[in-house]
Short mmCIF file of C-alpha atoms in Angstrom, two decimals:
data_model
loop_
_atom_site.label_atom_id
_atom_site.label_comp_id
_atom_site.label_asym_id
_atom_site.label_seq_id
_atom_site.Cartn_x
_atom_site.Cartn_y
_atom_site.Cartn_z
CA MET A 63 -26.39 -25.40 -10.28
CA ALA A 64 -30.08 -26.39 -11.89
CA SER A 65 -30.49 -26.69 -15.39
CA SER A 66 -33.76 -24.53 -14.95
CA PRO A 67 -33.69 -20.67 -15.09
CA ARG A 68 -33.34 -18.92 -12.78
CA THR A 69 -35.34 -15.86 -11.41
CA VAL A 70 -34.49 -12.39 -10.81
CA GLU A 71 -34.48 -12.59 -7.52
CA GLU A 72 -32.93 -15.97 -7.42
CA ILE A 73 -29.67 -14.32 -9.27
CA PHE A 74 -30.02 -10.70 -6.92
CA LYS A 75 -29.89 -13.12 -3.84
CA ASP A 76 -26.87 -15.57 -5.01
CA TYR A 77 -25.32 -11.91 -5.94
CA ASP A 78 -26.27 -10.64 -2.50
CA ALA A 79 -25.01 -13.74 -0.39
CA ARG A 80 -21.74 -12.82 -2.54
CA ARG A 81 -21.27 -9.44 -1.83
CA THR A 82 -21.50 -9.75 1.34
CA ALA A 83 -19.25 -12.61 2.36
CA VAL A 84 -16.37 -10.84 0.04
CA VAL A 85 -17.15 -7.34 2.36
CA ARG A 86 -17.38 -9.10 5.13
CA ALA A 87 -13.54 -11.14 4.36
CA LEU A 88 -11.95 -8.24 3.78
CA THR A 89 -13.35 -5.97 6.02
CA HIS A 90 -13.52 -8.09 10.04
CA ASP A 91 -11.91 -11.26 9.08
CA VAL A 92 -8.37 -9.44 7.23
CA ASP A 93 -7.95 -7.97 10.90
CA GLU A 94 -8.43 -11.38 12.44
CA PHE A 95 -6.27 -12.78 10.37
CA TYR A 96 -3.33 -10.08 10.41
CA GLY A 97 -3.39 -10.63 14.40
CA LEU A 98 -2.54 -14.15 13.97
CA CYS A 99 0.23 -13.15 12.00
CA ASP A 100 3.62 -12.64 13.04
CA PRO A 101 5.03 -9.15 12.60
CA GLY A 102 7.78 -9.27 10.44
CA LYS A 103 6.67 -12.42 8.49
CA VAL A 104 3.59 -9.90 7.71
CA LYS A 105 6.44 -6.80 6.11
CA ARG A 106 8.59 -9.68 4.12
CA LEU A 107 4.74 -11.33 2.25
CA PHE A 108 4.10 -7.90 1.64
CA SER A 109 7.54 -7.21 0.14
CA LEU A 110 6.98 -10.43 -1.39
CA ILE A 111 3.46 -9.27 -3.36
CA ASN A 112 4.69 -5.99 -3.84
CA ASP A 113 7.68 -7.51 -5.69
CA LEU A 114 5.58 -8.98 -8.73
CA PRO A 115 4.55 -7.33 -11.52
CA THR A 116 0.98 -5.24 -11.12
CA VAL A 117 -1.67 -6.84 -13.97
CA PHE A 118 -0.65 -3.37 -15.82
CA GLU A 119 2.86 -4.08 -16.13
CA LEU A 120 1.55 -7.36 -17.84
CA VAL A 121 -0.13 -6.51 -20.11
CA SER A 122 1.10 -3.70 -21.68
CA ASP A 123 4.77 -5.56 -21.19
CA ARG A 124 6.53 -2.26 -19.40
CA LYS A 125 9.12 -2.82 -16.65
CA PRO A 126 8.85 -0.82 -13.79
CA VAL A 127 11.08 2.07 -13.54
CA LYS A 128 13.45 1.85 -10.54
CA ASP A 129 13.79 5.35 -8.34
CA ASN A 130 15.69 4.93 -5.17
CA LYS A 131 14.39 8.50 -3.57
CA PRO A 132 11.56 8.62 -1.19
CA ALA A 133 10.91 11.95 -1.73
CA ALA A 134 10.30 11.05 -6.00
CA ASP A 135 8.19 7.89 -5.64
CA SER A 136 5.07 10.04 -4.72
CA GLY A 137 2.46 7.94 -5.61
CA SER A 138 3.58 5.14 -2.79
CA LYS A 139 2.11 4.40 -0.06
CA SER A 140 4.28 3.03 2.29
CA ARG A 141 8.31 1.61 1.50
CA GLY A 142 8.26 -1.22 -1.00
CA SER A 143 4.94 -0.63 -2.69
CA THR A 144 5.13 0.43 -6.74
CA LYS A 145 2.23 3.02 -7.93
CA ARG A 146 2.04 3.88 -11.12
CA SER A 147 2.50 8.12 -11.63
CA ASN A 148 0.40 10.79 -13.68
CA ASP A 149 1.43 9.79 -17.28
CA GLY A 150 1.31 5.66 -16.43
CA GLN A 151 4.82 4.88 -16.16
CA VAL A 152 5.76 2.17 -13.46
CA LYS A 153 7.70 3.65 -10.37
CA SER A 154 9.14 0.94 -7.92
CA ASN A 155 10.60 0.81 -4.73
CA PRO A 156 11.68 -2.52 -2.84
CA LYS A 157 11.71 -2.88 0.55
CA PHE A 158 13.65 -6.06 0.01
CA ALA A 159 15.02 -6.11 -3.01
CA ALA A 160 18.16 -8.81 -1.63
CA ASP A 161 18.82 -9.16 2.01
CA ASP A 162 22.77 -8.24 1.04
CA GLY A 163 20.88 -5.39 -0.66
CA TYR A 164 19.10 -4.04 2.79
CA GLU A 165 21.90 -2.26 4.87
CA GLU A 166 22.51 -0.37 1.56
CA GLU A 167 18.87 0.75 1.44
CA GLU A 168 19.32 1.38 5.04
CA ASP A 169 21.48 4.14 4.50
CA GLU A 170 19.97 5.90 1.84
CA HIS A 171 17.14 6.37 4.25
CA SER A 172 18.69 7.21 7.07
CA GLU A 173 18.67 10.68 6.28
CA THR A 174 14.32 10.46 5.94
CA LEU A 175 12.49 12.04 8.89
CA CYS A 176 8.79 11.63 9.76
CA GLY A 177 7.10 14.63 9.10
CA SER A 178 4.98 14.64 12.41
CA CYS A 179 7.28 13.79 15.25
CA GLY A 180 10.66 13.89 13.74
CA GLY A 181 12.55 10.89 13.65
CA ASN A 182 14.49 8.84 11.67
CA TYR A 183 13.40 6.33 9.53
CA ASN A 184 13.35 2.19 10.24
CA ALA A 185 13.24 -0.02 7.94
CA ASP A 186 11.37 -1.79 10.73
CA GLU A 187 8.44 0.35 11.03
CA PHE A 188 5.73 0.74 8.56
CA TRP A 189 5.29 4.56 6.81
CA ILE A 190 3.09 6.18 4.79
CA GLY A 191 4.56 9.07 2.07
CA CYS A 192 2.52 11.97 1.85
CA ASP A 193 0.64 11.76 -2.71
CA ILE A 194 0.30 16.33 -2.17
CA CYS A 195 4.13 17.47 0.17
CA GLU A 196 5.45 13.48 -0.32
CA ARG A 197 6.62 14.15 2.59
CA TRP A 198 7.02 10.63 5.06
CA TYR A 199 5.61 9.69 8.16
CA HIS A 200 5.33 7.03 10.80
CA GLY A 201 2.18 5.04 10.09
CA LYS A 202 1.48 5.51 14.43
CA CYS A 203 1.93 9.29 14.19
CA VAL A 204 -0.97 9.58 11.16
CA LYS A 205 -2.76 6.17 12.69
CA ILE A 206 -2.43 4.87 9.32
CA THR A 207 -1.57 0.75 9.66
CA PRO A 208 -0.76 -1.12 6.81
CA ALA A 209 -4.15 -2.74 5.96
CA LYS A 210 -5.51 0.77 5.76
CA ALA A 211 -2.89 1.71 2.99
CA GLU A 212 -3.53 -0.78 0.60
CA SER A 213 -7.36 0.66 0.55
CA ILE A 214 -6.07 4.52 0.33
CA LYS A 215 -5.59 5.16 -3.43
CA GLN A 216 -3.76 9.08 -2.69
CA TYR A 217 -2.68 9.58 0.59
CA LYS A 218 -3.14 13.23 1.98
CA CYS A 219 -1.06 14.02 5.32
CA PRO A 220 -3.13 15.52 8.11
CA GLN A 221 -1.27 18.79 7.21
CA CYS A 222 -2.11 18.68 3.65
CA SER A 223 -5.68 17.68 4.62
CA ILE A 224 -5.68 21.34 6.88
CA ARG A 225 -4.24 23.01 4.21
CA ARG A 226 -6.69 21.97 1.32
CA ASN A 227 -9.84 22.81 3.44
CA ARG A 228 -9.22 26.28 3.82
CA PRO A 229 -10.77 28.62 1.52
#
C-alpha cells in the first residue's frame, strides 16, 4: 500500500471492487464449487461445520442445549443446524453426532413426514423446517436447496406464506 494518503474516490473504488468480489464469490462461484463436490461429502462437511460452536456460544461461554424433537427445534433450517431461539438460548440437533448413533437418530425421525408430499424422513435427503407451523418438508418439495436455506433467516412454508398474506 502506498505511503501517501488515499483519496475518497480511491478508497471507494477499492471498497467497491472488494464488495463485488465477495458478492460474486457468494453467489456465482459457490454454485460452481458446489457442483464439483460429492453430495455425500457435502452433507458430511455441513454436519461437521454445524457441530462447531457458534461465535455467540464462544463469546458467552454457553453450551448448546441438546433437543432431540424435530418439532421443538423451530429455528432450524435443516436437520443438523444450530440456531438460537427467541430467548437467546442455543438449540442443537446434530445430524451426525457419531457414526454409531446414526441409526438411533434415523429411528427417532422415522415418524417425521413431509408436509408437502407425505413422504417419510430420509437422512440422505435435505429437509427444512417451517419456523411458523413447525412442519418439515423435503427441500425438493418446496424448492429450497441447502445453499439457499443458509441465507434464509426464518423459513415460512408455502401454506404459512399463503395464510399470512390473507387479510
